[in-house]
GROMACS .gro file of C-alpha atoms in nm:
model
  332
    1UNK     CA    1  -3.412  -4.041  -2.415
    2UNK     CA    2  -3.619  -3.885  -2.177
    3UNK     CA    3  -3.374  -4.005  -1.863
    4UNK     CA    4  -3.058  -3.883  -2.104
    5UNK     CA    5  -3.131  -3.554  -2.058
    6UNK     CA    6  -3.190  -3.603  -1.713
    7UNK     CA    7  -2.879  -3.764  -1.670
    8UNK     CA    8  -2.734  -3.508  -1.885
    9UNK     CA    9  -2.930  -3.173  -1.682
   10UNK     CA   10  -2.828  -3.315  -1.425
   11UNK     CA   11  -2.422  -3.286  -1.455
   12UNK     CA   12  -2.481  -2.924  -1.615
   13UNK     CA   13  -2.634  -2.751  -1.350
   14UNK     CA   14  -2.458  -2.616  -1.060
   15UNK     CA   15  -2.708  -2.750  -0.800
   16UNK     CA   16  -2.716  -2.976  -0.465
   17UNK     CA   17  -2.998  -3.136  -0.679
   18UNK     CA   18  -3.041  -3.491  -0.853
   19UNK     CA   19  -2.871  -3.708  -0.549
   20UNK     CA   20  -2.504  -3.476  -0.666
   21UNK     CA   21  -2.272  -3.347  -0.437
   22UNK     CA   22  -2.116  -3.059  -0.646
   23UNK     CA   23  -1.720  -2.911  -0.538
   24UNK     CA   24  -1.812  -2.506  -0.430
   25UNK     CA   25  -1.598  -2.246  -0.607
   26UNK     CA   26  -1.413  -2.226  -0.188
   27UNK     CA   27  -1.256  -2.545  -0.268
   28UNK     CA   28  -1.087  -2.557  -0.587
   29UNK     CA   29  -0.976  -2.172  -0.556
   30UNK     CA   30  -0.615  -2.184  -0.594
   31UNK     CA   31  -0.458  -2.055  -0.304
   32UNK     CA   32  -0.288  -1.723  -0.466
   33UNK     CA   33  -0.375  -1.339  -0.418
   34UNK     CA   34  -0.252  -1.094  -0.671
   35UNK     CA   35  -0.237  -0.751  -0.494
   36UNK     CA   36  -0.171  -0.411  -0.669
   37UNK     CA   37   0.146  -0.275  -0.503
   38UNK     CA   38   0.311   0.074  -0.535
   39UNK     CA   39   0.131   0.058  -0.914
   40UNK     CA   40   0.183  -0.313  -1.016
   41UNK     CA   41   0.051  -0.642  -0.982
   42UNK     CA   42   0.221  -0.879  -0.794
   43UNK     CA   43   0.124  -1.238  -0.681
   44UNK     CA   44   0.142  -1.435  -0.357
   45UNK     CA   45   0.180  -1.829  -0.480
   46UNK     CA   46   0.028  -1.862  -0.071
   47UNK     CA   47  -0.016  -1.751   0.243
   48UNK     CA   48   0.269  -1.647   0.379
   49UNK     CA   49   0.346  -1.821   0.742
   50UNK     CA   50   0.634  -1.641   0.822
   51UNK     CA   51   0.675  -1.336   0.771
   52UNK     CA   52   0.947  -1.031   0.918
   53UNK     CA   53   0.861  -0.696   0.901
   54UNK     CA   54   1.059  -0.368   0.952
   55UNK     CA   55   0.968  -0.073   1.186
   56UNK     CA   56   0.728  -0.020   1.429
   57UNK     CA   57   0.430   0.090   1.219
   58UNK     CA   58   0.415  -0.180   0.963
   59UNK     CA   59   0.469  -0.459   1.262
   60UNK     CA   60   0.189  -0.328   1.367
   61UNK     CA   61  -0.057  -0.331   1.051
   62UNK     CA   62   0.043  -0.692   1.096
   63UNK     CA   63  -0.083  -0.677   1.455
   64UNK     CA   64  -0.418  -0.480   1.385
   65UNK     CA   65  -0.486  -0.777   1.187
   66UNK     CA   66  -0.448  -1.019   1.440
   67UNK     CA   67  -0.172  -1.232   1.220
   68UNK     CA   68   0.093  -1.227   1.546
   69UNK     CA   69   0.058  -1.647   1.477
   70UNK     CA   70   0.185  -1.583   1.039
   71UNK     CA   71   0.524  -1.419   1.155
   72UNK     CA   72   0.869  -1.527   1.247
   73UNK     CA   73   0.974  -1.175   1.360
   74UNK     CA   74   1.013  -0.793   1.334
   75UNK     CA   75   1.341  -0.585   1.291
   76UNK     CA   76   1.313  -0.199   1.490
   77UNK     CA   77   1.548   0.031   1.706
   78UNK     CA   78   1.430   0.071   2.009
   79UNK     CA   79   1.399   0.414   2.007
   80UNK     CA   80   1.068   0.423   1.938
   81UNK     CA   81   0.852   0.509   2.210
   82UNK     CA   82   0.688   0.352   2.460
   83UNK     CA   83   0.570  -0.018   2.349
   84UNK     CA   84   0.367  -0.119   2.693
   85UNK     CA   85   0.141   0.079   2.668
   86UNK     CA   86   0.063   0.047   2.292
   87UNK     CA   87  -0.314  -0.172   2.187
   88UNK     CA   88  -0.134  -0.442   2.051
   89UNK     CA   89   0.121  -0.504   2.319
   90UNK     CA   90   0.061  -0.880   2.339
   91UNK     CA   91   0.175  -0.886   1.989
   92UNK     CA   92   0.538  -0.741   2.113
   93UNK     CA   93   0.540  -1.045   2.383
   94UNK     CA   94   0.487  -1.301   2.130
   95UNK     CA   95   0.707  -1.229   1.811
   96UNK     CA   96   1.054  -1.239   1.797
   97UNK     CA   97   1.265  -0.910   1.774
   98UNK     CA   98   1.500  -1.001   1.544
   99UNK     CA   99   1.720  -0.675   1.509
  100UNK     CA  100   1.782  -0.278   1.703
  101UNK     CA  101   1.912  -0.195   1.378
  102UNK     CA  102   1.687  -0.297   1.043
  103UNK     CA  103   1.675  -0.573   0.881
  104UNK     CA  104   1.972  -0.747   0.657
  105UNK     CA  105   1.907  -1.031   0.413
  106UNK     CA  106   2.095  -1.257   0.655
  107UNK     CA  107   1.812  -1.202   0.940
  108UNK     CA  108   1.598  -1.246   0.744
  109UNK     CA  109   1.722  -1.618   0.613
  110UNK     CA  110   1.759  -1.701   0.909
  111UNK     CA  111   1.437  -1.609   1.037
  112UNK     CA  112   1.277  -1.849   0.711
  113UNK     CA  113   1.102  -1.552   0.590
  114UNK     CA  114   0.877  -1.583   0.312
  115UNK     CA  115   0.740  -1.198   0.311
  116UNK     CA  116   0.904  -0.927   0.418
  117UNK     CA  117   0.692  -0.630   0.430
  118UNK     CA  118   0.895  -0.329   0.499
  119UNK     CA  119   0.915   0.018   0.292
  120UNK     CA  120   1.158   0.241   0.105
  121UNK     CA  121   1.342   0.432   0.354
  122UNK     CA  122   1.184   0.183   0.631
  123UNK     CA  123   1.367  -0.130   0.596
  124UNK     CA  124   1.512  -0.165   0.182
  125UNK     CA  125   1.812   0.041   0.062
  126UNK     CA  126   2.001   0.080  -0.253
  127UNK     CA  127   2.295   0.065  -0.034
  128UNK     CA  128   2.348  -0.249   0.087
  129UNK     CA  129   2.127  -0.461  -0.120
  130UNK     CA  130   1.807  -0.496   0.068
  131UNK     CA  131   1.532  -0.440  -0.157
  132UNK     CA  132   1.228  -0.645  -0.324
  133UNK     CA  133   1.464  -0.722  -0.605
  134UNK     CA  134   1.690  -0.817  -0.418
  135UNK     CA  135   1.503  -1.048  -0.196
  136UNK     CA  136   1.340  -1.209  -0.497
  137UNK     CA  137   1.643  -1.324  -0.569
  138UNK     CA  138   1.640  -1.494  -0.259
  139UNK     CA  139   1.287  -1.647  -0.307
  140UNK     CA  140   1.114  -1.446  -0.096
  141UNK     CA  141   0.862  -1.246  -0.155
  142UNK     CA  142   0.846  -0.888  -0.050
  143UNK     CA  143   0.521  -0.600  -0.021
  144UNK     CA  144   0.611  -0.247   0.024
  145UNK     CA  145   0.459  -0.010   0.258
  146UNK     CA  146   0.172   0.267   0.046
  147UNK     CA  147   0.302   0.560   0.202
  148UNK     CA  148   0.675   0.469   0.091
  149UNK     CA  149   0.631   0.435  -0.321
  150UNK     CA  150   0.830   0.575  -0.490
  151UNK     CA  151   0.636   0.791  -0.761
  152UNK     CA  152   0.867   0.905  -1.073
  153UNK     CA  153   0.948   1.224  -0.989
  154UNK     CA  154   1.305   1.165  -0.798
  155UNK     CA  155   1.514   0.812  -0.768
  156UNK     CA  156   1.395   0.883  -0.452
  157UNK     CA  157   1.060   1.086  -0.400
  158UNK     CA  158   0.812   0.852  -0.234
  159UNK     CA  159   0.444   0.833  -0.213
  160UNK     CA  160   0.100   0.810  -0.451
  161UNK     CA  161  -0.135   0.896  -0.256
  162UNK     CA  162  -0.320   1.027   0.060
  163UNK     CA  163  -0.193   0.877   0.346
  164UNK     CA  164  -0.457   0.724   0.543
  165UNK     CA  165  -0.564   0.623   0.219
  166UNK     CA  166  -0.198   0.391   0.149
  167UNK     CA  167  -0.326   0.274   0.549
  168UNK     CA  168  -0.640   0.176   0.416
  169UNK     CA  169  -0.485   0.025   0.115
  170UNK     CA  170  -0.251  -0.199   0.303
  171UNK     CA  171  -0.538  -0.288   0.600
  172UNK     CA  172  -0.684  -0.401   0.225
  173UNK     CA  173  -0.408  -0.571   0.084
  174UNK     CA  174  -0.267  -0.744   0.407
  175UNK     CA  175  -0.667  -0.840   0.515
  176UNK     CA  176  -0.664  -1.023   0.143
  177UNK     CA  177  -0.319  -1.158   0.114
  178UNK     CA  178  -0.424  -1.348   0.410
  179UNK     CA  179  -0.792  -1.390   0.404
  180UNK     CA  180  -0.881  -1.179   0.684
  181UNK     CA  181  -1.060  -0.954   0.467
  182UNK     CA  182  -1.353  -0.859   0.706
  183UNK     CA  183  -1.185  -0.833   1.000
  184UNK     CA  184  -0.919  -0.547   0.748
  185UNK     CA  185  -1.291  -0.362   0.670
  186UNK     CA  186  -1.421  -0.356   1.067
  187UNK     CA  187  -1.038  -0.190   1.099
  188UNK     CA  188  -1.035   0.065   0.830
  189UNK     CA  189  -1.435   0.131   0.883
  190UNK     CA  190  -1.395   0.225   1.209
  191UNK     CA  191  -1.080   0.429   1.156
  192UNK     CA  192  -1.297   0.617   0.878
  193UNK     CA  193  -1.508   0.657   1.141
  194UNK     CA  194  -1.307   0.766   1.470
  195UNK     CA  195  -1.160   1.035   1.229
  196UNK     CA  196  -1.496   1.129   1.070
  197UNK     CA  197  -1.597   1.275   1.416
  198UNK     CA  198  -1.266   1.456   1.497
  199UNK     CA  199  -1.314   1.654   1.201
  200UNK     CA  200  -1.663   1.714   1.218
  201UNK     CA  201  -1.600   1.932   1.540
  202UNK     CA  202  -1.239   2.069   1.363
  203UNK     CA  203  -1.147   2.436   1.312
  204UNK     CA  204  -1.274   2.525   0.997
  205UNK     CA  205  -1.174   2.785   0.715
  206UNK     CA  206  -0.931   3.092   0.866
  207UNK     CA  207  -0.988   2.911   1.150
  208UNK     CA  208  -0.729   2.644   1.096
  209UNK     CA  209  -0.411   2.700   1.288
  210UNK     CA  210  -0.100   2.597   0.996
  211UNK     CA  211   0.160   2.345   1.190
  212UNK     CA  212   0.486   2.257   1.148
  213UNK     CA  213   0.609   1.921   1.170
  214UNK     CA  214   0.951   1.895   1.301
  215UNK     CA  215   1.135   1.563   1.328
  216UNK     CA  216   1.495   1.625   1.365
  217UNK     CA  217   1.793   1.839   1.265
  218UNK     CA  218   1.980   2.156   1.358
  219UNK     CA  219   2.086   2.291   1.027
  220UNK     CA  220   1.823   2.162   0.823
  221UNK     CA  221   1.557   2.015   0.929
  222UNK     CA  222   1.369   1.688   0.849
  223UNK     CA  223   0.994   1.712   0.753
  224UNK     CA  224   0.640   1.637   0.649
  225UNK     CA  225   0.574   1.688   0.282
  226UNK     CA  226   0.199   1.656   0.176
  227UNK     CA  227   0.265   1.234   0.130
  228UNK     CA  228   0.380   1.206   0.440
  229UNK     CA  229   0.127   1.098   0.704
  230UNK     CA  230   0.125   1.383   0.951
  231UNK     CA  231  -0.013   1.569   0.571
  232UNK     CA  232  -0.270   1.428   0.644
  233UNK     CA  233  -0.264   1.398   1.032
  234UNK     CA  234  -0.297   1.715   1.052
  235UNK     CA  235  -0.523   1.835   0.786
  236UNK     CA  236  -0.797   1.556   0.960
  237UNK     CA  237  -0.693   1.722   1.277
  238UNK     CA  238  -0.846   2.038   1.193
  239UNK     CA  239  -0.529   2.214   1.103
  240UNK     CA  240  -0.324   2.331   0.818
  241UNK     CA  241   0.053   2.164   0.688
  242UNK     CA  242   0.290   2.437   0.610
  243UNK     CA  243   0.454   2.233   0.390
  244UNK     CA  244   0.177   2.085   0.171
  245UNK     CA  245   0.315   2.247  -0.171
  246UNK     CA  246   0.629   2.028  -0.085
  247UNK     CA  247   0.544   1.730  -0.328
  248UNK     CA  248   0.735   1.439  -0.092
  249UNK     CA  249   0.690   1.230   0.171
  250UNK     CA  250   0.951   1.280   0.444
  251UNK     CA  251   1.189   1.521   0.345
  252UNK     CA  252   1.418   1.838   0.393
  253UNK     CA  253   1.301   2.144   0.390
  254UNK     CA  254   1.563   2.546   0.494
  255UNK     CA  255   1.454   2.669   0.823
  256UNK     CA  256   1.392   3.037   0.623
  257UNK     CA  257   1.127   2.853   0.451
  258UNK     CA  258   0.934   2.810   0.831
  259UNK     CA  259   1.022   3.155   0.928
  260UNK     CA  260   0.826   3.264   0.622
  261UNK     CA  261   0.548   3.064   0.646
  262UNK     CA  262   0.518   3.090   1.058
  263UNK     CA  263   0.353   2.831   1.163
  264UNK     CA  264   0.140   2.824   1.475
  265UNK     CA  265   0.174   2.555   1.601
  266UNK     CA  266   0.521   2.298   1.627
  267UNK     CA  267   0.434   1.864   1.633
  268UNK     CA  268   0.814   1.709   1.736
  269UNK     CA  269   0.799   1.381   1.619
  270UNK     CA  270   0.956   1.228   1.947
  271UNK     CA  271   1.173   0.923   1.864
  272UNK     CA  272   1.554   0.880   1.882
  273UNK     CA  273   1.850   0.961   2.097
  274UNK     CA  274   1.714   1.317   2.111
  275UNK     CA  275   1.410   1.317   2.350
  276UNK     CA  276   1.089   1.547   2.241
  277UNK     CA  277   1.240   1.821   2.535
  278UNK     CA  278   1.503   1.852   2.407
  279UNK     CA  279   1.449   1.901   2.053
  280UNK     CA  280   1.146   2.144   2.247
  281UNK     CA  281   1.467   2.356   2.375
  282UNK     CA  282   1.612   2.372   2.050
  283UNK     CA  283   1.385   2.489   1.909
  284UNK     CA  284   1.306   2.767   2.153
  285UNK     CA  285   1.619   2.898   2.192
  286UNK     CA  286   1.705   2.882   1.881
  287UNK     CA  287   1.792   3.286   1.683
  288UNK     CA  288   1.574   3.273   1.329
  289UNK     CA  289   1.265   3.116   1.491
  290UNK     CA  290   1.240   3.375   1.726
  291UNK     CA  291   0.961   3.584   1.561
  292UNK     CA  292   0.753   3.230   1.427
  293UNK     CA  293   0.430   3.213   1.621
  294UNK     CA  294   0.460   2.855   1.752
  295UNK     CA  295   0.756   2.964   1.915
  296UNK     CA  296   0.636   3.297   2.084
  297UNK     CA  297   0.281   3.159   2.228
  298UNK     CA  298   0.508   2.804   2.327
  299UNK     CA  299   0.264   2.611   2.084
  300UNK     CA  300   0.468   2.312   2.055
  301UNK     CA  301   0.344   1.928   2.119
  302UNK     CA  302   0.512   1.577   2.082
  303UNK     CA  303   0.343   1.302   1.914
  304UNK     CA  304   0.475   0.960   1.928
  305UNK     CA  305   0.728   0.851   1.620
  306UNK     CA  306   0.447   0.555   1.512
  307UNK     CA  307   0.197   0.794   1.545
  308UNK     CA  308   0.345   0.949   1.265
  309UNK     CA  309   0.474   0.699   1.060
  310UNK     CA  310   0.200   0.501   0.834
  311UNK     CA  311   0.016   0.257   1.084
  312UNK     CA  312  -0.273   0.188   1.252
  313UNK     CA  313  -0.198   0.457   1.602
  314UNK     CA  314  -0.234   0.735   1.266
  315UNK     CA  315  -0.641   0.756   1.380
  316UNK     CA  316  -0.576   0.858   1.732
  317UNK     CA  317  -0.317   1.061   1.647
  318UNK     CA  318  -0.510   1.246   1.457
  319UNK     CA  319  -0.761   1.276   1.794
  320UNK     CA  320  -0.516   1.439   1.998
  321UNK     CA  321  -0.420   1.651   1.777
  322UNK     CA  322  -0.766   1.707   1.684
  323UNK     CA  323  -0.782   1.815   2.054
  324UNK     CA  324  -0.463   2.040   2.080
  325UNK     CA  325  -0.569   2.251   1.792
  326UNK     CA  326  -0.946   2.344   1.861
  327UNK     CA  327  -0.809   2.502   2.224
  328UNK     CA  328  -0.542   2.689   1.968
  329UNK     CA  329  -0.806   2.804   1.762
  330UNK     CA  330  -1.031   2.946   2.074
  331UNK     CA  331  -0.778   3.168   2.185
  332UNK     CA  332  -0.781   3.366   1.832
   0.00000   0.00000   0.00000
């Protein structure tokens, strides 16, 4: 009887004694991973091996996590800045450049993609039918860039959380999906430390310069509301986004709003066919802006496109903009 009880006890306990080999939870766990993406739970059945990404910031999220070997390619216009100096140049050398436009069903299928990582207006779009739902019908799962999540205020408004939180959310989620949680955690910790250092040096209170982000457009400027990356880049650098009250991410505004808010500094988003220098010349010569403080004092600085969309370049952009804003605050 005593022998039977001991045998039963050996079967019941999760220990390595009694001469038995117990299978660990790691050995038996399902490869499926469930993530919260844009407010809904999404389950991925396996670790993707042929990921396709759209645009520079999203592509560099994968590179920063060291996931080049899991990628089948990326789509990106060739007007997004000099890629030779980025920390992840090896990724660009290794992963195929599928399109210098944006992703389509055709190039995703040609790449035999098993995951598409893109965002609304960063690849996903209703016109042309390139949406997560359309890809799901083809048997291809998606991950939506958190900065671009639709927030329900209108059919197109984007942003559901502060931009840096969106960056950390995507790094953490992708780290879980690909089993590189420690790498993701180290990146987030390093970014938080870098930004905290800038924040500690930043101007305070009334000394914080006001900043207008100018992306493009002459009749109507394209800019950043409070849900796009420039909002928090400006804030953490020690400035105040003059369009903070606009409850959207990347959006249009009126020049009259810029004049009324009288920014101390204008940050140009450098990309596209129109160079930063040409954008600067336009701003300096545009008559309605002549009395704006940033124009009168010629306080105009350019940051790269990839600095200003959600990407692992955001912390470095905060540091560089922070250094500039401290000089502006010092003039006051």
